[in-house]
Structure formats: C-alpha cells, structure tokens
Coordinates of C-alpha atoms in Angstrom, one line a residue:
M1 CA 90.5 86.2 -9.1
A2 CA 88.5 83.4 -10.7
P3 CA 86.0 81.8 -8.3
P4 CA 87.4 78.7 -6.5
R5 CA 86.5 75.4 -8.2
G6 CA 84.9 72.5 -6.3
R7 CA 84.9 73.9 -2.8
L8 CA 81.1 74.5 -2.8
L9 CA 80.0 71.2 -4.3
A10 CA 77.7 70.3 -1.4
A11 CA 76.3 73.8 -1.3
A12 CA 75.8 73.8 -5.1
L13 CA 74.0 70.5 -5.1
C14 CA 71.8 71.6 -2.1
L15 CA 71.0 74.9 -3.9
L16 CA 70.2 73.2 -7.2
F17 CA 67.8 70.7 -5.6
L18 CA 66.2 72.9 -3.0
A19 CA 65.5 75.5 -5.7
A20 CA 63.1 73.1 -7.5
A21 CA 61.6 71.8 -4.2
D22 CA 60.5 75.2 -3.0
A23 CA 59.3 76.7 -6.3
G24 CA 56.1 78.4 -7.0
T25 CA 53.4 76.8 -9.1
V26 CA 52.1 77.4 -12.6
G27 CA 48.5 77.0 -13.7
V28 CA 46.4 78.2 -16.6
N29 CA 43.2 80.1 -17.1
W30 CA 40.5 78.1 -18.9
G31 CA 38.3 80.6 -20.6
R32 CA 35.4 79.5 -22.9
V33 CA 34.3 82.6 -24.8
A34 CA 34.4 80.7 -28.1
N35 CA 32.2 78.4 -30.3
D36 CA 34.9 76.0 -31.4
L37 CA 36.4 74.6 -28.3
P38 CA 37.0 70.9 -27.5
S39 CA 34.6 69.2 -25.1
P40 CA 35.4 69.5 -21.4
A41 CA 36.4 65.9 -21.2
A42 CA 38.8 66.4 -24.1
V43 CA 40.3 69.5 -22.4
V44 CA 40.9 67.6 -19.2
Q45 CA 42.8 65.0 -21.1
L46 CA 44.8 67.7 -22.8
L47 CA 45.7 69.2 -19.4
K48 CA 46.7 65.8 -17.9
Q49 CA 48.7 65.0 -21.0
H50 CA 50.8 68.1 -20.6
G51 CA 51.1 68.1 -16.8
I52 CA 49.0 71.2 -16.2
A53 CA 47.8 70.6 -12.7
Q54 CA 46.0 73.8 -11.8
V55 CA 43.3 75.7 -13.7
K56 CA 41.3 78.8 -13.0
L57 CA 37.7 79.1 -14.4
Y58 CA 35.5 82.1 -14.9
D59 CA 32.3 80.4 -13.8
T60 CA 31.0 77.1 -12.4
E61 CA 29.8 75.3 -15.6
P62 CA 28.6 71.8 -14.4
A63 CA 30.0 70.0 -17.5
V64 CA 33.4 71.4 -16.8
L65 CA 33.4 70.6 -13.1
R66 CA 32.1 67.1 -13.7
A67 CA 34.9 66.5 -16.3
L68 CA 37.5 67.6 -13.8
A69 CA 36.3 65.2 -11.1
G70 CA 38.9 62.6 -10.3
S71 CA 41.5 64.3 -12.5
G72 CA 43.7 65.5 -9.6
I73 CA 43.7 68.9 -11.2
K74 CA 43.2 71.8 -8.7
V75 CA 40.5 74.3 -9.6
V76 CA 39.6 77.9 -8.8
V77 CA 36.0 78.6 -9.7
A78 CA 34.3 82.0 -10.0
L79 CA 31.2 83.8 -8.8
P80 CA 30.5 86.2 -11.7
N81 CA 30.3 90.0 -11.2
E82 CA 26.6 90.0 -12.0
Q83 CA 25.9 87.8 -8.9
L84 CA 28.0 89.9 -6.5
A85 CA 25.2 92.2 -5.3
A86 CA 22.9 89.2 -4.4
A87 CA 25.7 87.4 -2.6
A88 CA 26.5 90.6 -0.6
R89 CA 23.0 91.4 0.4
R90 CA 21.8 87.9 1.3
P91 CA 23.9 85.3 3.2
S92 CA 21.3 82.7 2.2
Y93 CA 22.1 83.4 -1.5
A94 CA 25.8 82.9 -0.9
L95 CA 25.1 79.7 1.0
A96 CA 22.9 78.3 -1.7
W97 CA 25.5 79.3 -4.4
V98 CA 28.3 77.5 -2.5
R99 CA 26.2 74.4 -2.0
R100 CA 25.2 74.2 -5.6
N101 CA 28.5 75.2 -7.3
V102 CA 31.2 74.0 -4.9
A103 CA 30.0 71.5 -2.3
A104 CA 28.1 69.5 -4.9
Y105 CA 31.4 68.7 -6.7
Y106 CA 33.9 68.7 -3.9
P107 CA 36.1 66.7 -3.1
A108 CA 36.0 64.7 -6.3
T109 CA 36.7 67.9 -8.1
Q110 CA 39.5 69.5 -6.2
I111 CA 38.2 73.0 -5.9
Q112 CA 40.7 75.0 -3.9
G113 CA 39.5 78.6 -4.4
I114 CA 36.7 80.9 -5.3
A115 CA 37.3 84.1 -7.2
V116 CA 34.5 86.4 -6.2
G117 CA 34.1 88.6 -9.2
N118 CA 36.8 89.5 -11.7
E119 CA 38.5 92.9 -12.0
V120 CA 35.4 94.4 -10.3
F121 CA 36.9 97.9 -10.0
A122 CA 37.6 98.0 -13.8
T123 CA 34.6 96.2 -15.2
A124 CA 31.8 96.4 -12.7
A125 CA 32.4 99.5 -10.7
N126 CA 28.7 99.7 -9.8
V127 CA 29.2 96.7 -7.4
T128 CA 32.5 97.8 -5.9
A129 CA 31.0 98.5 -2.5
Q130 CA 29.5 94.9 -2.5
L131 CA 32.7 93.1 -3.2
V132 CA 34.1 92.5 0.3
P133 CA 30.6 91.8 1.8
A134 CA 30.1 89.2 -0.9
M135 CA 33.5 87.6 -0.2
T136 CA 32.6 87.6 3.5
N137 CA 29.3 85.9 2.9
V138 CA 30.8 83.3 0.6
H139 CA 33.5 82.5 3.2
A140 CA 30.8 82.2 5.9
A141 CA 29.0 79.7 3.7
L142 CA 32.1 77.7 3.3
A143 CA 32.6 77.7 7.1
R144 CA 29.1 76.6 7.7
L145 CA 29.8 73.6 5.4
N146 CA 33.2 72.9 7.1
M147 CA 35.0 73.8 3.8
D148 CA 36.7 77.0 4.7
K149 CA 40.1 75.5 5.4
A150 CA 40.2 73.7 2.1
V151 CA 38.6 76.4 -0.2
K152 CA 39.9 79.9 0.0
V153 CA 38.1 83.1 -1.2
S154 CA 39.7 86.0 -3.1
S155 CA 39.0 88.4 -6.0
P156 CA 41.3 89.2 -8.9
V157 CA 42.4 92.8 -8.9
A158 CA 43.5 94.6 -12.1
L159 CA 46.5 97.0 -12.0
S160 CA 44.1 99.8 -12.8
A161 CA 43.2 99.7 -9.1
L162 CA 46.5 101.6 -8.7
A163 CA 46.5 105.4 -9.0
N164 CA 50.3 105.3 -9.6
S165 CA 52.6 102.4 -10.5
Y166 CA 55.8 104.1 -11.5
P167 CA 58.3 104.0 -10.1
P168 CA 57.3 100.8 -8.1
S169 CA 58.0 102.5 -4.7
A170 CA 55.4 105.1 -5.6
G171 CA 52.7 102.4 -6.0
V172 CA 49.4 103.5 -4.3
F173 CA 45.8 102.4 -4.6
R174 CA 43.2 104.9 -6.0
E175 CA 41.9 107.1 -3.4
E176 CA 38.3 105.9 -3.8
L177 CA 39.4 102.3 -3.3
A178 CA 42.2 102.4 -0.7
Q179 CA 40.3 102.7 2.6
S180 CA 36.8 101.7 1.5
V181 CA 37.6 98.5 -0.3
M182 CA 41.3 97.4 -0.5
K183 CA 42.0 97.7 3.2
P184 CA 38.9 95.7 4.2
M185 CA 39.8 93.1 1.5
L186 CA 43.4 92.8 2.8
D187 CA 42.1 92.4 6.4
F188 CA 39.8 89.7 5.1
L189 CA 42.6 87.9 3.2
A190 CA 44.9 88.0 6.2
R191 CA 42.2 86.8 8.6
T192 CA 41.2 83.8 6.4
G193 CA 44.6 82.9 5.1
S194 CA 43.7 83.6 1.5
D195 CA 45.7 84.9 -1.4
L196 CA 45.8 88.4 -3.0
M197 CA 45.0 87.8 -6.6
V198 CA 46.5 90.3 -9.1
N199 CA 46.1 90.4 -12.9
C200 CA 49.3 91.7 -14.4
Y201 CA 50.0 92.2 -18.1
P202 CA 53.4 93.7 -19.0
F203 CA 52.3 93.5 -22.7
F204 CA 49.9 96.4 -22.2
A205 CA 52.5 98.6 -20.7
Y206 CA 55.0 97.7 -23.4
A207 CA 52.6 98.2 -26.3
D208 CA 51.6 101.6 -25.0
N209 CA 55.2 102.7 -24.3
A210 CA 57.4 100.8 -26.7
G211 CA 59.5 103.8 -27.3
V212 CA 60.7 104.0 -23.7
I213 CA 60.3 100.4 -22.4
S214 CA 62.8 97.8 -23.6
L215 CA 61.3 94.6 -25.0
D216 CA 64.0 92.6 -23.2
Y217 CA 62.8 94.2 -19.9
A218 CA 59.2 93.1 -20.7
L219 CA 60.2 89.5 -21.7
F220 CA 62.5 88.7 -18.8
R221 CA 65.6 88.8 -21.0
P222 CA 68.9 90.2 -19.7
N223 CA 68.9 94.0 -19.9
A224 CA 70.5 97.0 -18.3
G225 CA 67.8 97.3 -15.7
E226 CA 65.7 100.2 -14.3
L227 CA 66.6 101.9 -11.1
D228 CA 63.8 103.0 -8.7
S229 CA 65.2 106.2 -7.3
G230 CA 62.7 106.1 -4.5
S231 CA 63.8 102.7 -3.1
G232 CA 67.2 102.3 -4.6
L233 CA 66.2 98.9 -5.9
K234 CA 67.0 97.9 -9.5
Y235 CA 64.5 96.1 -11.7
Y236 CA 65.3 93.7 -14.6
S237 CA 61.7 92.8 -15.5
L238 CA 58.5 94.8 -16.0
L239 CA 56.4 92.2 -14.2
D240 CA 58.6 92.6 -11.1
A241 CA 58.1 96.3 -11.2
Q242 CA 54.3 95.9 -11.5
L243 CA 54.2 93.5 -8.6
D244 CA 56.3 95.7 -6.4
A245 CA 54.0 98.6 -7.2
V246 CA 51.2 96.5 -5.8
F247 CA 53.3 95.5 -2.8
A248 CA 54.1 99.2 -2.2
A249 CA 50.5 100.1 -2.4
V250 CA 49.6 97.3 0.0
G251 CA 52.3 98.4 2.4
K252 CA 50.8 101.9 2.6
L253 CA 47.6 100.3 4.0
G254 CA 49.2 98.3 6.7
S255 CA 51.4 95.3 7.5
Y256 CA 50.3 92.5 5.2
N257 CA 53.5 90.7 4.5
G258 CA 51.9 87.4 5.4
V259 CA 49.4 87.6 2.5
H260 CA 50.6 85.5 -0.3
V261 CA 50.3 86.9 -3.8
V262 CA 49.0 84.9 -6.8
V263 CA 49.3 86.3 -10.4
S264 CA 45.8 85.3 -11.3
E265 CA 46.3 86.3 -15.0
T266 CA 49.3 87.1 -17.1
G267 CA 50.2 86.4 -20.7
W268 CA 51.3 87.7 -24.0
P269 CA 49.3 87.6 -27.3
S270 CA 50.6 85.6 -30.2
K271 CA 48.8 88.0 -32.7
G272 CA 47.6 91.6 -32.6
D273 CA 46.5 94.6 -34.6
A274 CA 49.1 96.8 -36.2
K275 CA 49.0 99.2 -33.3
E276 CA 49.5 96.4 -30.8
V277 CA 53.3 96.7 -30.7
G278 CA 55.1 93.5 -29.6
A279 CA 52.2 91.1 -30.2
G280 CA 53.6 87.9 -31.9
A281 CA 54.2 84.2 -31.3
A282 CA 57.9 84.5 -30.7
N283 CA 57.4 87.2 -28.0
A284 CA 54.5 85.2 -26.5
A285 CA 56.7 82.1 -26.3
A286 CA 59.6 84.1 -24.7
Y287 CA 57.3 85.8 -22.1
N288 CA 55.5 82.7 -21.0
G289 CA 58.5 80.5 -21.2
N290 CA 60.8 82.7 -19.3
L291 CA 58.2 83.4 -16.7
V292 CA 57.5 79.7 -16.1
R293 CA 61.2 79.0 -15.9
R294 CA 61.5 81.7 -13.2
V295 CA 58.6 80.4 -11.2
L296 CA 59.6 76.8 -11.2
S297 CA 63.3 77.5 -10.5
R298 CA 62.4 79.5 -7.4
N299 CA 63.6 82.7 -8.9
A300 CA 60.2 84.5 -8.9
G301 CA 60.8 86.8 -6.0
T302 CA 60.8 90.6 -6.6
P303 CA 63.4 93.2 -5.5
R304 CA 61.0 94.3 -2.8
R305 CA 60.1 90.7 -1.8
P306 CA 63.1 88.6 -2.9
D307 CA 62.2 85.5 -1.0
A308 CA 58.5 85.3 -2.1
D309 CA 57.4 82.4 -4.2
V310 CA 54.8 83.8 -6.6
D311 CA 52.2 81.4 -8.1
V312 CA 51.1 82.2 -11.6
Y313 CA 48.1 81.4 -13.9
L314 CA 48.9 81.9 -17.5
F315 CA 46.2 83.5 -19.7
A316 CA 45.0 81.5 -21.5
L317 CA 44.6 77.8 -22.4
F318 CA 42.9 78.5 -25.8
N319 CA 42.5 81.2 -28.3
E320 CA 38.9 82.4 -27.9
N321 CA 37.3 83.5 -31.1
Q322 CA 34.2 85.2 -29.6
K323 CA 36.0 87.7 -27.3
P324 CA 35.4 91.3 -28.2
G325 CA 38.0 94.0 -28.7
P326 CA 41.3 94.1 -30.6
T327 CA 42.8 91.1 -32.3
S328 CA 45.0 90.3 -29.3
E329 CA 42.0 89.5 -27.1
R330 CA 41.4 86.5 -29.3
N331 CA 45.0 85.3 -29.4
Y332 CA 46.3 84.8 -25.9
G333 CA 46.0 81.0 -26.0
V334 CA 48.8 78.5 -25.6
F335 CA 46.7 76.1 -27.7
Y336 CA 44.4 76.5 -30.7
P337 CA 40.9 75.1 -30.3
N338 CA 42.0 72.0 -32.3
Q339 CA 44.4 71.3 -29.4
Q340 CA 47.5 72.1 -31.5
K341 CA 50.2 74.4 -29.9
V342 CA 50.1 78.1 -30.9
Y343 CA 53.9 78.4 -30.3
D344 CA 56.5 76.1 -31.7
V345 CA 57.0 74.3 -28.4
E346 CA 56.8 70.7 -27.3
F347 CA 55.4 69.7 -24.0
V348 CA 57.4 66.8 -22.3
L349 CA 56.6 65.2 -19.0
G350 CA 59.4 63.8 -17.0
G351 CA 59.5 61.7 -13.8
G352 CA 58.6 63.1 -10.5
S353 CA 56.8 66.2 -9.3
V354 CA 58.1 69.6 -10.1
G355 CA 57.9 72.5 -7.7
G356 CA 56.8 70.5 -4.6
K357 CA 53.4 72.2 -4.7
G358 CA 51.6 69.9 -7.2
N359 CA 52.6 71.5 -10.4
G360 CA 52.4 68.1 -12.0
G361 CA 55.7 68.3 -13.9
L362 CA 55.2 71.4 -15.9
G363 CA 58.4 73.3 -16.9
W364 CA 59.4 75.3 -19.9
Q365 CA 62.1 76.0 -22.4
D366 CA 61.4 78.6 -25.2
N367 CA 63.0 79.8 -28.4
G368 CA 63.0 83.4 -27.1
G369 CA 65.8 82.9 -24.6
G370 CA 65.2 80.3 -21.9
S371 CA 65.9 76.8 -20.9
A372 CA 63.8 75.6 -18.1
V373 CA 64.4 72.1 -16.9
P374 CA 64.0 72.2 -13.2
A375 CA 66.7 70.5 -11.2
G376 CA 65.8 67.0 -10.1
G377 CA 64.5 65.7 -13.4
G378 CA 61.1 67.1 -13.7
G379 CA 59.1 67.8 -16.9
V380 CA 59.8 70.5 -19.4
V381 CA 58.0 72.5 -22.1
R382 CA 60.7 73.0 -24.7
A383 CA 61.3 74.2 -28.2
A384 CA 60.4 71.6 -30.7
A385 CA 63.7 71.8 -32.3
T386 CA 66.5 74.4 -32.2
P387 CA 68.1 74.7 -35.7
G388 CA 71.5 76.2 -36.2
E389 CA 73.6 77.5 -33.4
A390 CA 72.9 77.6 -29.7
W391 CA 74.8 78.8 -26.6
C392 CA 74.2 78.5 -22.9
V393 CA 74.7 81.7 -21.0
A394 CA 74.4 82.8 -17.4
N395 CA 71.3 84.5 -16.1
A396 CA 72.5 87.6 -14.2
M397 CA 69.1 87.9 -12.5
A398 CA 69.7 84.6 -10.6
G399 CA 72.1 86.4 -8.2
E400 CA 75.8 85.9 -7.4
A401 CA 75.3 83.1 -4.8
R402 CA 73.3 80.9 -7.2
L403 CA 75.7 81.6 -10.1
H404 CA 78.7 80.8 -7.8
A405 CA 77.2 77.5 -6.7
A406 CA 76.2 76.5 -10.2
L407 CA 79.7 77.5 -11.6
D408 CA 81.4 75.3 -9.0
Y409 CA 79.2 72.4 -10.0
A410 CA 79.9 72.9 -13.7
C411 CA 83.6 73.1 -13.3
G412 CA 83.7 70.3 -10.7
P413 CA 81.6 67.2 -11.0
G414 CA 79.9 68.5 -14.1
G415 CA 83.1 68.0 -16.0
A416 CA 83.3 71.4 -17.9
D417 CA 86.7 72.4 -19.0
C418 CA 87.3 75.7 -17.1
K419 CA 91.0 76.1 -17.7
G420 CA 90.2 79.0 -20.0
I421 CA 88.9 81.2 -17.2
Q422 CA 91.7 80.7 -14.7
P423 CA 93.9 83.7 -13.9
G424 CA 96.1 84.5 -16.9
A425 CA 94.2 82.3 -19.3
A426 CA 92.8 83.6 -22.6
C427 CA 89.2 83.9 -21.3
F428 CA 89.9 85.1 -17.8
E429 CA 88.8 88.6 -18.7
P430 CA 86.3 90.0 -18.1
N431 CA 86.8 88.8 -14.6
T432 CA 83.1 88.7 -13.6
M433 CA 80.8 86.0 -12.2
V434 CA 78.4 86.3 -15.2
A435 CA 81.2 86.0 -17.7
H436 CA 83.0 83.1 -16.0
A437 CA 79.7 81.3 -15.4
S438 CA 78.7 81.8 -19.1
Y439 CA 81.9 80.2 -20.2
A440 CA 81.5 77.2 -17.9
F441 CA 77.8 76.7 -18.5
N442 CA 78.4 76.8 -22.3
D443 CA 81.2 74.4 -22.2
Y444 CA 79.1 72.0 -20.1
Y445 CA 76.1 72.4 -22.5
Q446 CA 78.1 71.8 -25.6
R447 CA 79.8 68.7 -24.1
K448 CA 76.4 67.3 -23.3
G449 CA 75.3 67.6 -26.9
R450 CA 73.0 70.6 -26.2
S451 CA 70.5 68.1 -24.8
I452 CA 67.4 69.2 -23.0
G453 CA 68.1 69.9 -19.3
T454 CA 71.8 70.7 -19.7
C455 CA 71.4 74.5 -19.7
D456 CA 69.4 75.4 -16.6
F457 CA 71.3 75.1 -13.4
A458 CA 68.1 75.8 -11.3
G459 CA 67.4 79.0 -13.3
A460 CA 71.0 80.2 -13.4
A461 CA 71.4 79.7 -17.1
Y462 CA 69.4 79.6 -20.4
V463 CA 69.8 79.0 -24.1
V464 CA 70.3 81.7 -26.7
N465 CA 70.1 81.0 -30.4
Q466 CA 72.1 84.0 -31.7
A467 CA 75.7 84.6 -31.2
P468 CA 76.1 86.6 -28.0
S469 CA 77.6 89.5 -30.0
E470 CA 74.2 89.8 -31.7
S471 CA 72.2 89.3 -28.6
P472 CA 71.3 91.9 -25.9
F473 CA 73.6 90.4 -23.3
P474 CA 76.6 92.2 -21.7
L475 CA 79.0 89.5 -23.0
S476 CA 80.6 91.0 -26.0
L477 CA 84.1 90.4 -24.8
L478 CA 83.3 86.7 -24.4
V479 CA 82.0 86.1 -27.9
S480 CA 85.1 84.4 -29.2
C481 CA 85.4 82.3 -26.1
L482 CA 81.9 81.2 -26.3
Q483 CA 82.1 80.5 -30.0
N484 CA 85.3 78.5 -29.5
H485 CA 83.4 76.3 -27.2
S486 CA 80.3 75.8 -29.3

C-alpha cells in the first residue's frame, strides 16, 4: 500500500530539522604552491564571503595566520615532514615550535589543530618511526602551555597505508606499519581526544579502474551498489567503501570506535591529462557538491558506521600552478587564483548557522545531480542557473525512515498533490518508497517553481537535469508520471 499521509508530520519535521542540527562540518584545504595567488588578506575575505569557516593549512606562514586573526575561521596548521625528526628527538624543539607557530597567534587566530606531517608513510618514509614521538612531544608542548584541550594533534594518513582495501571488510594496514606506528598513533588519538585524519581520493581509484568502477558510484549518484561479501554490507559510494576499509583496518588493531574520523583531504580535479579518466569540471562539481550535501544533511555515515558524522576538508581552495606531476595536480581548486569559480556554481549565504558545528552557512547544490539546501534555512552553494528541464527525485541512500518522513511532509503540510500514488491510481506502481517519494518530491518542487531549497528534504532528494529515463536512476517506470508533473 502507499505510505500513510500526514500521520508522521511531527516526526517528519523533527527529522528534517535535527538532520541539519547534527550535521558534520565542511572545510577547505588552503594550499599555496603557486605564484599567482591572492594576498592572504584577500583570501580571508573570500572565505568569509562564501561562508567557509574552516581551513587546513600546510605550514604556519605568519602572513596567513595574521590574516586569519579575528576572522572567526577555525584553522588547522601543519608541522612539515622535514621537521618531524627534530620534533621527535627534542621536546625543547617541539615546545619552541608550538610557542612560535601556535601560541603566538592563538586565540585571535582560532587554531584548533596541528597536523604533524602529511602522508608521512607515502612521502617521507624515512621519518615514519619518528611520527608518533613527534606527535607526543607536540602534544606535551601544548599541555605545558595549557592549550592541549583547545588544540588537538593528529597526522593525515594516505590510503596507501592500507595493504588491502577491497572489499572494505578486508581493509588492513601494511604489516610494517600496523603494530609499529598505527596502533601507537591510535592509542595516542584515543588518549588525547584527537581525530584520525585520512586523505581519501575516489578519483584515483576510478581513473585507474574506470572499466570496472561506475562513475555514478564514485560521484555519489544513485547506482546499483556493490555488495561486500565479507560483511554483507552494500555500498553505494566509493568514498564510503574507502572509509570503511580504514575502519576495518583500525578495528583489527583494537577497539577505537570513540576516535572521530576527519577526511582531511578529498576532491576531484576539474582538468586532467588524457589518461586521467573522469577528470573534468562537471564531475568535480558533482563529486564535491554531492559530498557536501551528504555531510551537511547528516547523511555521511558509512555502512559500517552509519551514525558517524564525518567532517570533511575539500582539496583545494585554489588551482595551484606550481605543483608538479600530471595536469590534475594543478586543477583541484574550487577557485581560480583570480577568485573566480572553477565550476559554474554560485555561493549563497543564508541566515543562521548550518550544521551546528560552526560551518558558517556553507551548503551546496550542483549541476551533477544534487540539491543541498540544509533544512532550517541555511546557506547553499548552488548551480548558477539550471537551463531547460529539471526534476526532483528521491535519494535512495537516505534510507526508508528519512524518505517516509519527508514523503509525509510533502504530501501533508507541503501541499504536494499525491493522489496519483494512492492505491489504484495511475502512478501507484511501482509501489516502492523511492518511486512514491520521487513523485511527491517532484510535484512539490514543480509547484514551488523549482526554487532553491525546494528539492532537498534534509538530504532525501536532489535535482536531476535529464529526464529520469535518460539518467542512471531506477525510475524508468515513473518517467511519464514525473514528466507529467514537470
């Protein structure tokens, strides 16, 4: 039977508003490997203009830290790999470094974390053994200065630290790292209340395996999913699978469920070499847009940890023209150095705080398949304009409970005409939650003039710009119904 209409109004409203209140946070990595970037002061104004309230740096450049003072933007700074050995051997070095690079700017500059090294196992293996001692000495320095409660210490780990990541349940750290480095690091993070920082790039996995990995699976678009035969869990996004491989590897070293995870780098390049399959502005907009929508709508949990709120730092703020390597390395930016947007998106700040964790009102809607106005009227990053047709469809990954609540709202106080999906009506079949929700969400969206914010339902819906019959959604039987309500 069709879901009951109106009975769950209170539950629907509660779900829609709580989803935004408990969401994760979204920040951005501010790299500076370029010779054409705006001044730090101009960048801070750009961040504030677009509601980006968290940044992660790769050093402690004084001009940058001074520019951030008084901005309200939360900052993660970095102790570079080349200073790890000294910080590990000499507590006095770590103390001097913290005094000079953290305490000297805090609290005017809201430094909330120190990344000790970056992808040490992958890029500076010669100092792997010094990583945890360096983290310990930096934390001890913070404690001596009574800053250890406010400023946490971690180190971004690349996925190459895993010996195996597929299927996710088989995730395990490399033998030479597991007991000697990762377990002591996890013990340190648990003891100090710090985050596990992980750099995840589904783009790399897709580009290397485009023949077997679905692009929709990599971009958070609806897809058939991948079953992990080891756990029985089904995955609908490559990032979820990568994170759960990390969680599985962590679980094999002990019980660390209390350690919060931060995706310290993730992104998608807007341009690449010919062999870099999938690089492009549309895919970059879809990946980043759909990811941000998930995070802010409290839909970022993974199959292994469904209730976890995962905080994310997008890579990167700017295209950086002096980075070595393939073309993609210089084209991860959300902005060009002239401060214009790389993707055809428009950043809009709304009233109130989004996410409840100081995200400063950043949301997202993208042309690649996502509407992302968080419930409660927060800000949004949206497509500059959507020419032609547009439909609002249900997000199957939101789960049946959220879809049911949102469906009751749309068909009740939302004012959608849901007679067509009642038993015996023309659009009752297929009798599934996703199909009925898509009908109701689309009717609501069209009645509201396709205005920004009318296709989200706390992450339960998103916009598509192709007729569903031409899109990779399991809604072919609903095409005429949806088109008749467009």
